[in-house]
PDB file of C-alpha atoms in Angstrom:
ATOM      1  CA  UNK A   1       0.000   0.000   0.000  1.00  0.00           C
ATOM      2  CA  UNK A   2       1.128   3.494  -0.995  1.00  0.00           C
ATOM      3  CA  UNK A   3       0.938   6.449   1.171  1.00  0.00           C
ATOM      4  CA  UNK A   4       0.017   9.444  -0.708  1.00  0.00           C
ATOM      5  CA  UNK A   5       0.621  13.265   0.457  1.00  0.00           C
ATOM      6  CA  UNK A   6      -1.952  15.358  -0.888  1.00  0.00           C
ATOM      7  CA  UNK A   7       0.007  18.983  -1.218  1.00  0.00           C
ATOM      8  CA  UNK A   8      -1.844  22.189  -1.057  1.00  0.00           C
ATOM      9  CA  UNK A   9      -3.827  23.949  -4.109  1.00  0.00           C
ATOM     10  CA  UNK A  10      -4.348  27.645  -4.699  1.00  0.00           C
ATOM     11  CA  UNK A  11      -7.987  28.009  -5.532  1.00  0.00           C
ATOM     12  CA  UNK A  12      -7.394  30.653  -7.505  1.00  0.00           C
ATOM     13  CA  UNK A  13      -5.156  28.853  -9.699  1.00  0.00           C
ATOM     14  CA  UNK A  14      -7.698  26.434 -10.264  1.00  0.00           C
ATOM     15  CA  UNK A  15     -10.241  28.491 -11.115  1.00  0.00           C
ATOM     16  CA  UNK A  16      -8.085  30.236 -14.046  1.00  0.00           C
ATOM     17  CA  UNK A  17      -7.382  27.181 -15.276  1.00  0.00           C
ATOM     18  CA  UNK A  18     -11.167  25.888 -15.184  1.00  0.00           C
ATOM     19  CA  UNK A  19     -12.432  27.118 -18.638  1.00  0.00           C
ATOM     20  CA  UNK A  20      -9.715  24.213 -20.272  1.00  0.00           C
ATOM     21  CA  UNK A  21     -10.340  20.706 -20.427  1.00  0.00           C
ATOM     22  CA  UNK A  22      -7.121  20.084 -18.705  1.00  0.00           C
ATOM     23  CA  UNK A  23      -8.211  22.365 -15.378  1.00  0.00           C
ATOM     24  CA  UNK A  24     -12.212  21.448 -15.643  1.00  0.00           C
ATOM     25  CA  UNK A  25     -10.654  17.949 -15.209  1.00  0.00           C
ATOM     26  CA  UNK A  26      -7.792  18.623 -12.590  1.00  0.00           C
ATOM     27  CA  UNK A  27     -10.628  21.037 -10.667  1.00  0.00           C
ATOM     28  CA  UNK A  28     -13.420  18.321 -10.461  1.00  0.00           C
ATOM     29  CA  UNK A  29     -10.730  15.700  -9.041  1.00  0.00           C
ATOM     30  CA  UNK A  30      -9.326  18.205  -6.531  1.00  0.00           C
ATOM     31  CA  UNK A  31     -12.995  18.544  -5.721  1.00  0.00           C
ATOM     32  CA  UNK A  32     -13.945  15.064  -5.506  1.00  0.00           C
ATOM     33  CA  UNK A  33     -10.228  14.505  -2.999  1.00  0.00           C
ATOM     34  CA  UNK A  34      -8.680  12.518  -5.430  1.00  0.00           C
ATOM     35  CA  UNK A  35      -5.117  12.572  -6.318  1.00  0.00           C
ATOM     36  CA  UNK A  36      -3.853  11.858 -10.186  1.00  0.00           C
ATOM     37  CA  UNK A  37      -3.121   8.300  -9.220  1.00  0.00           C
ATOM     38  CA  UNK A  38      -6.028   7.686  -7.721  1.00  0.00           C
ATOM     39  CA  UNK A  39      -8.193   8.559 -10.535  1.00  0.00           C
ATOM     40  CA  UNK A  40      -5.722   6.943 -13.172  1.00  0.00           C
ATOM     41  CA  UNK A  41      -6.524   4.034 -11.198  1.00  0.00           C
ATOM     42  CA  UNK A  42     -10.194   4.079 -11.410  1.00  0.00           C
ATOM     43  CA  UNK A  43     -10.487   5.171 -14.991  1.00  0.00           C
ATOM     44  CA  UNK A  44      -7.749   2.641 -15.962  1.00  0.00           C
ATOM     45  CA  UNK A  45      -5.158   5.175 -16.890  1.00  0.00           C
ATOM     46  CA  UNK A  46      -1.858   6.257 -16.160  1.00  0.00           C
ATOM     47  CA  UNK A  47      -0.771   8.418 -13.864  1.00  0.00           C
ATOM     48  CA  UNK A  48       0.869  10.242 -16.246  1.00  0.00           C
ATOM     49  CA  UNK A  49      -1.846  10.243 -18.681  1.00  0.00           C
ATOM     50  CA  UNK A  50      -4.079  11.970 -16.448  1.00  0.00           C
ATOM     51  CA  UNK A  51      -1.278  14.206 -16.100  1.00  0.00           C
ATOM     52  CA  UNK A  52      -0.711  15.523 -19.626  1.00  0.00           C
ATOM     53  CA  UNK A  53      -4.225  15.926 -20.233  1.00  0.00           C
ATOM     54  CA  UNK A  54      -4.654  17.921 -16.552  1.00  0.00           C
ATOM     55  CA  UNK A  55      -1.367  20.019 -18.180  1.00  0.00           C
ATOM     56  CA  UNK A  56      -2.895  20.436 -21.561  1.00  0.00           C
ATOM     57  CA  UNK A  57      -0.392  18.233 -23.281  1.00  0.00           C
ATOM     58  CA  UNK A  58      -2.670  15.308 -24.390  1.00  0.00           C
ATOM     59  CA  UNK A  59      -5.982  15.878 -25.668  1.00  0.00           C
ATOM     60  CA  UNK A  60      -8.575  13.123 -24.406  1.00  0.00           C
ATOM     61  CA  UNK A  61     -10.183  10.835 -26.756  1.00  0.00           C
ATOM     62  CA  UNK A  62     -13.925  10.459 -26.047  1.00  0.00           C
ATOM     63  CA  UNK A  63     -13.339   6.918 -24.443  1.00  0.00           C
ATOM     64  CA  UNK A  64     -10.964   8.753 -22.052  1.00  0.00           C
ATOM     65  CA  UNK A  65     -13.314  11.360 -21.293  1.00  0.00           C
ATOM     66  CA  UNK A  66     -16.439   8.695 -20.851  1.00  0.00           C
ATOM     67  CA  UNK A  67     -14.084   6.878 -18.127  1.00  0.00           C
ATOM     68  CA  UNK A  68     -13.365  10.472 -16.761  1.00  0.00           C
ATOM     69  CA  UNK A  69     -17.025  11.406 -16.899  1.00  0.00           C
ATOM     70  CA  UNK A  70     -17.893   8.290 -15.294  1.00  0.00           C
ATOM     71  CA  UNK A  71     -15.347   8.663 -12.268  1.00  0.00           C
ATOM     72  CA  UNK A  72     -15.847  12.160 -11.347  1.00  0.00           C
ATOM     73  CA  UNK A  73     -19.818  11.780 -11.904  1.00  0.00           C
ATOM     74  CA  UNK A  74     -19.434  14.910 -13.756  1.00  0.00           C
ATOM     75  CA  UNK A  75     -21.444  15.006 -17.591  1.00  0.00           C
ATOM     76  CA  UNK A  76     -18.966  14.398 -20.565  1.00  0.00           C
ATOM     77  CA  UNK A  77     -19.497  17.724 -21.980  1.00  0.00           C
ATOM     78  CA  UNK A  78     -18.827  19.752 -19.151  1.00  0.00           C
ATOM     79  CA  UNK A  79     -15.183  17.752 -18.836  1.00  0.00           C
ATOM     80  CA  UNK A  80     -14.765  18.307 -22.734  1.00  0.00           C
ATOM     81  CA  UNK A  81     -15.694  21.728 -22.782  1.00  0.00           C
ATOM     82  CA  UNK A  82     -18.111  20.963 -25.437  1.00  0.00           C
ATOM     83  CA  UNK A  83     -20.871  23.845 -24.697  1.00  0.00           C
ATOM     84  CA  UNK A  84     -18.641  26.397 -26.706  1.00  0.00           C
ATOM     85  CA  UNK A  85     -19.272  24.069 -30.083  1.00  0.00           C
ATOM     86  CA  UNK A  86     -21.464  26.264 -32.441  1.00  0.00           C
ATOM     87  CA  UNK A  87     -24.824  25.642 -33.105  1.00  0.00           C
ATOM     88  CA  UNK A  88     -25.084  27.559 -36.361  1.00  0.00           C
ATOM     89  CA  UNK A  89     -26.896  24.693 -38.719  1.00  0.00           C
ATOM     90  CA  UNK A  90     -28.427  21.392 -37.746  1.00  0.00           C
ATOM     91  CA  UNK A  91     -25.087  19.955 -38.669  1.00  0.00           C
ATOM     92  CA  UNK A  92     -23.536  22.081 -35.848  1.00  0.00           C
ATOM     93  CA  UNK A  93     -26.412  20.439 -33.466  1.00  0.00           C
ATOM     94  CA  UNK A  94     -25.778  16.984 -34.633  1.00  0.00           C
ATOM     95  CA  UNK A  95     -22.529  17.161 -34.072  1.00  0.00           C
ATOM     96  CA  UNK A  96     -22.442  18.757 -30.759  1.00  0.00           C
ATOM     97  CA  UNK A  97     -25.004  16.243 -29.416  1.00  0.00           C
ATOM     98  CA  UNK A  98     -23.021  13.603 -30.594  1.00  0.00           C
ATOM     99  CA  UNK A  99     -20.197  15.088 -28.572  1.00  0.00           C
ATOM    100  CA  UNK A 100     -22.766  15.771 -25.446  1.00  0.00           C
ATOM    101  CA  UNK A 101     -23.304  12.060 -25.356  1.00  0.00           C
ATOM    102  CA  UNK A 102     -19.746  11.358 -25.831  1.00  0.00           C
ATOM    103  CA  UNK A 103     -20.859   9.085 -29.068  1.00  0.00           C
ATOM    104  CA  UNK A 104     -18.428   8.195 -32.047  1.00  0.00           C
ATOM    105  CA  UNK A 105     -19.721   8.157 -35.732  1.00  0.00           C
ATOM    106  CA  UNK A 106     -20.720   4.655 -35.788  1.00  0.00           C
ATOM    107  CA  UNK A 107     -22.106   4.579 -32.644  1.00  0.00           C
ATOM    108  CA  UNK A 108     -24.425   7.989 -32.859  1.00  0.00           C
ATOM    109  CA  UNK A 109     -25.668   6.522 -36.655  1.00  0.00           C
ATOM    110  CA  UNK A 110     -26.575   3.123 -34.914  1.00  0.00           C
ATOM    111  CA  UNK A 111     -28.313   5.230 -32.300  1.00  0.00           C
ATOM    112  CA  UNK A 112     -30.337   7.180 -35.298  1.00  0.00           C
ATOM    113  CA  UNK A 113     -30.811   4.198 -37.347  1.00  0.00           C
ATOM    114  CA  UNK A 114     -28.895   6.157 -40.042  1.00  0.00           C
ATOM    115  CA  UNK A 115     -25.562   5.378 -41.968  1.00  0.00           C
ATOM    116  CA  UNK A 116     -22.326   7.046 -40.839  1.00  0.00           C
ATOM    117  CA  UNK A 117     -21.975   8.484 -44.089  1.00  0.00           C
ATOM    118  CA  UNK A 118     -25.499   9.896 -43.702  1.00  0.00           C
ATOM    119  CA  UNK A 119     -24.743  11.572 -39.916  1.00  0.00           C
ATOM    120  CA  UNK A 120     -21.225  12.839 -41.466  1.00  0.00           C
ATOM    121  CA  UNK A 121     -22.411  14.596 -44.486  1.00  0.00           C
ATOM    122  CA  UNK A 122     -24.929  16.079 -42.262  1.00  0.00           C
ATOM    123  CA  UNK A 123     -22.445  16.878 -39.899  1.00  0.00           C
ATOM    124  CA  UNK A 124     -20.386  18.944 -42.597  1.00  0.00           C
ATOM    125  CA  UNK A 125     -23.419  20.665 -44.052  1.00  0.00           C
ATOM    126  CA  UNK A 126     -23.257  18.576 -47.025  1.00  0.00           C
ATOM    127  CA  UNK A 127     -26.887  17.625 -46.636  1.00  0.00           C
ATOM    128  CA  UNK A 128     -29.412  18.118 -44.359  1.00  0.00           C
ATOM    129  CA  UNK A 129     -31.266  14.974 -43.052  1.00  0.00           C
ATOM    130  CA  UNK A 130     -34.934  14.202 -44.808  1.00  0.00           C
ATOM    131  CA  UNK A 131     -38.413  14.090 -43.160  1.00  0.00           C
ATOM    132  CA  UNK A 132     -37.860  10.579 -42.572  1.00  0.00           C
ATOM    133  CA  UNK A 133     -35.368  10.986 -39.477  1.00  0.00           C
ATOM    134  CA  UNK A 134     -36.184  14.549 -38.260  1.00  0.00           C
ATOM    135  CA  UNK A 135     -37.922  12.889 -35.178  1.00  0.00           C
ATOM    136  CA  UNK A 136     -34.862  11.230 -34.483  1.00  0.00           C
ATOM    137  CA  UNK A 137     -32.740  13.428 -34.926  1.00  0.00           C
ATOM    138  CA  UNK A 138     -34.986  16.209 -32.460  1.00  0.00           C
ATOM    139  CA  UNK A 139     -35.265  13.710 -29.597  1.00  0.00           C
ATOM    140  CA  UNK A 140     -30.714  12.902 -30.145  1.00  0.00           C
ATOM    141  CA  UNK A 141     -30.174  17.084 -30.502  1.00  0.00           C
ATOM    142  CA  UNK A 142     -32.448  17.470 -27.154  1.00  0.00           C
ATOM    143  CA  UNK A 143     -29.930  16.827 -24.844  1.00  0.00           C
ATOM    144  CA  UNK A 144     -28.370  20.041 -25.653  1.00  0.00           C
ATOM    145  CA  UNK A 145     -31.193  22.179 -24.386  1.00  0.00           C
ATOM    146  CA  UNK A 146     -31.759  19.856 -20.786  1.00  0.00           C
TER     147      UNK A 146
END
């Protein structure tokens, strides 16, 4: 077993730091009273890993962030930071949502019943989806107004 010293944290350096990724993440474990290994340890992660993301030198993927998200009970797009995405076109909603629930490609068009090609081009503004999925696509694109 590993003794741990927890050192002390300037709250105002935290909150400076909050409006990243890296500090919303290193902010809500400081909160919680967890140290970088312990939460590497309970997302599955290195120590270090947690590290470089906390510094801003590693960008989460979106499995990182839904082990994260999961640990720290805190939603995936508050750790992401993914409330600044714009929301411009449907596109911009579709993609954002798919983001909020912390969904790939594949695994948002399996959601909709649509093919990834489909969700992508609507993603880019290629297309815009048809009358056939627009119920679908509402209820996926709600989460961003809960």
């Amino acid at each position: 077993m590993y003794i741990v010293k927890k050192k002390a944290v300037n709250i105002a350096d935290i909150q400076s730091n909050s409006q990243s990724f890296g500090g919303r993440i290193r902010t809500t474990r400081i909160s919680a009273n967890l140290t970088i290994r312990e939460l590497a340890f309970l997302a599955g992660l290195s120590p270090e890993a947690i590290s470089m993301i906390e510094n801003g030198a590693n960008c989460p993927s979106l499995p990182t962030l839904r082990k994260l998200s999961e640990c720290l009970s805190k939603p995936i797009w508050y750790l992401g930071c993914f409330e600044d995405m714009p929301e411009d076109t449907l596109g911009d909603r579709v993609k954002k949502a798919r983001y909020y629930h912390g969904y790939f490609i594949e695994e948002a068009a399996k959601h909709l019943r649509v093919d990834p090609r489909s969700l992508t081009n609507w993603e880019k503004n290629r297309t815009t989806t048809s009358n056939k999925y627009i119920n679908q696509v509402n209820e996926f694109i709600s989460i961003l107004y809960r």
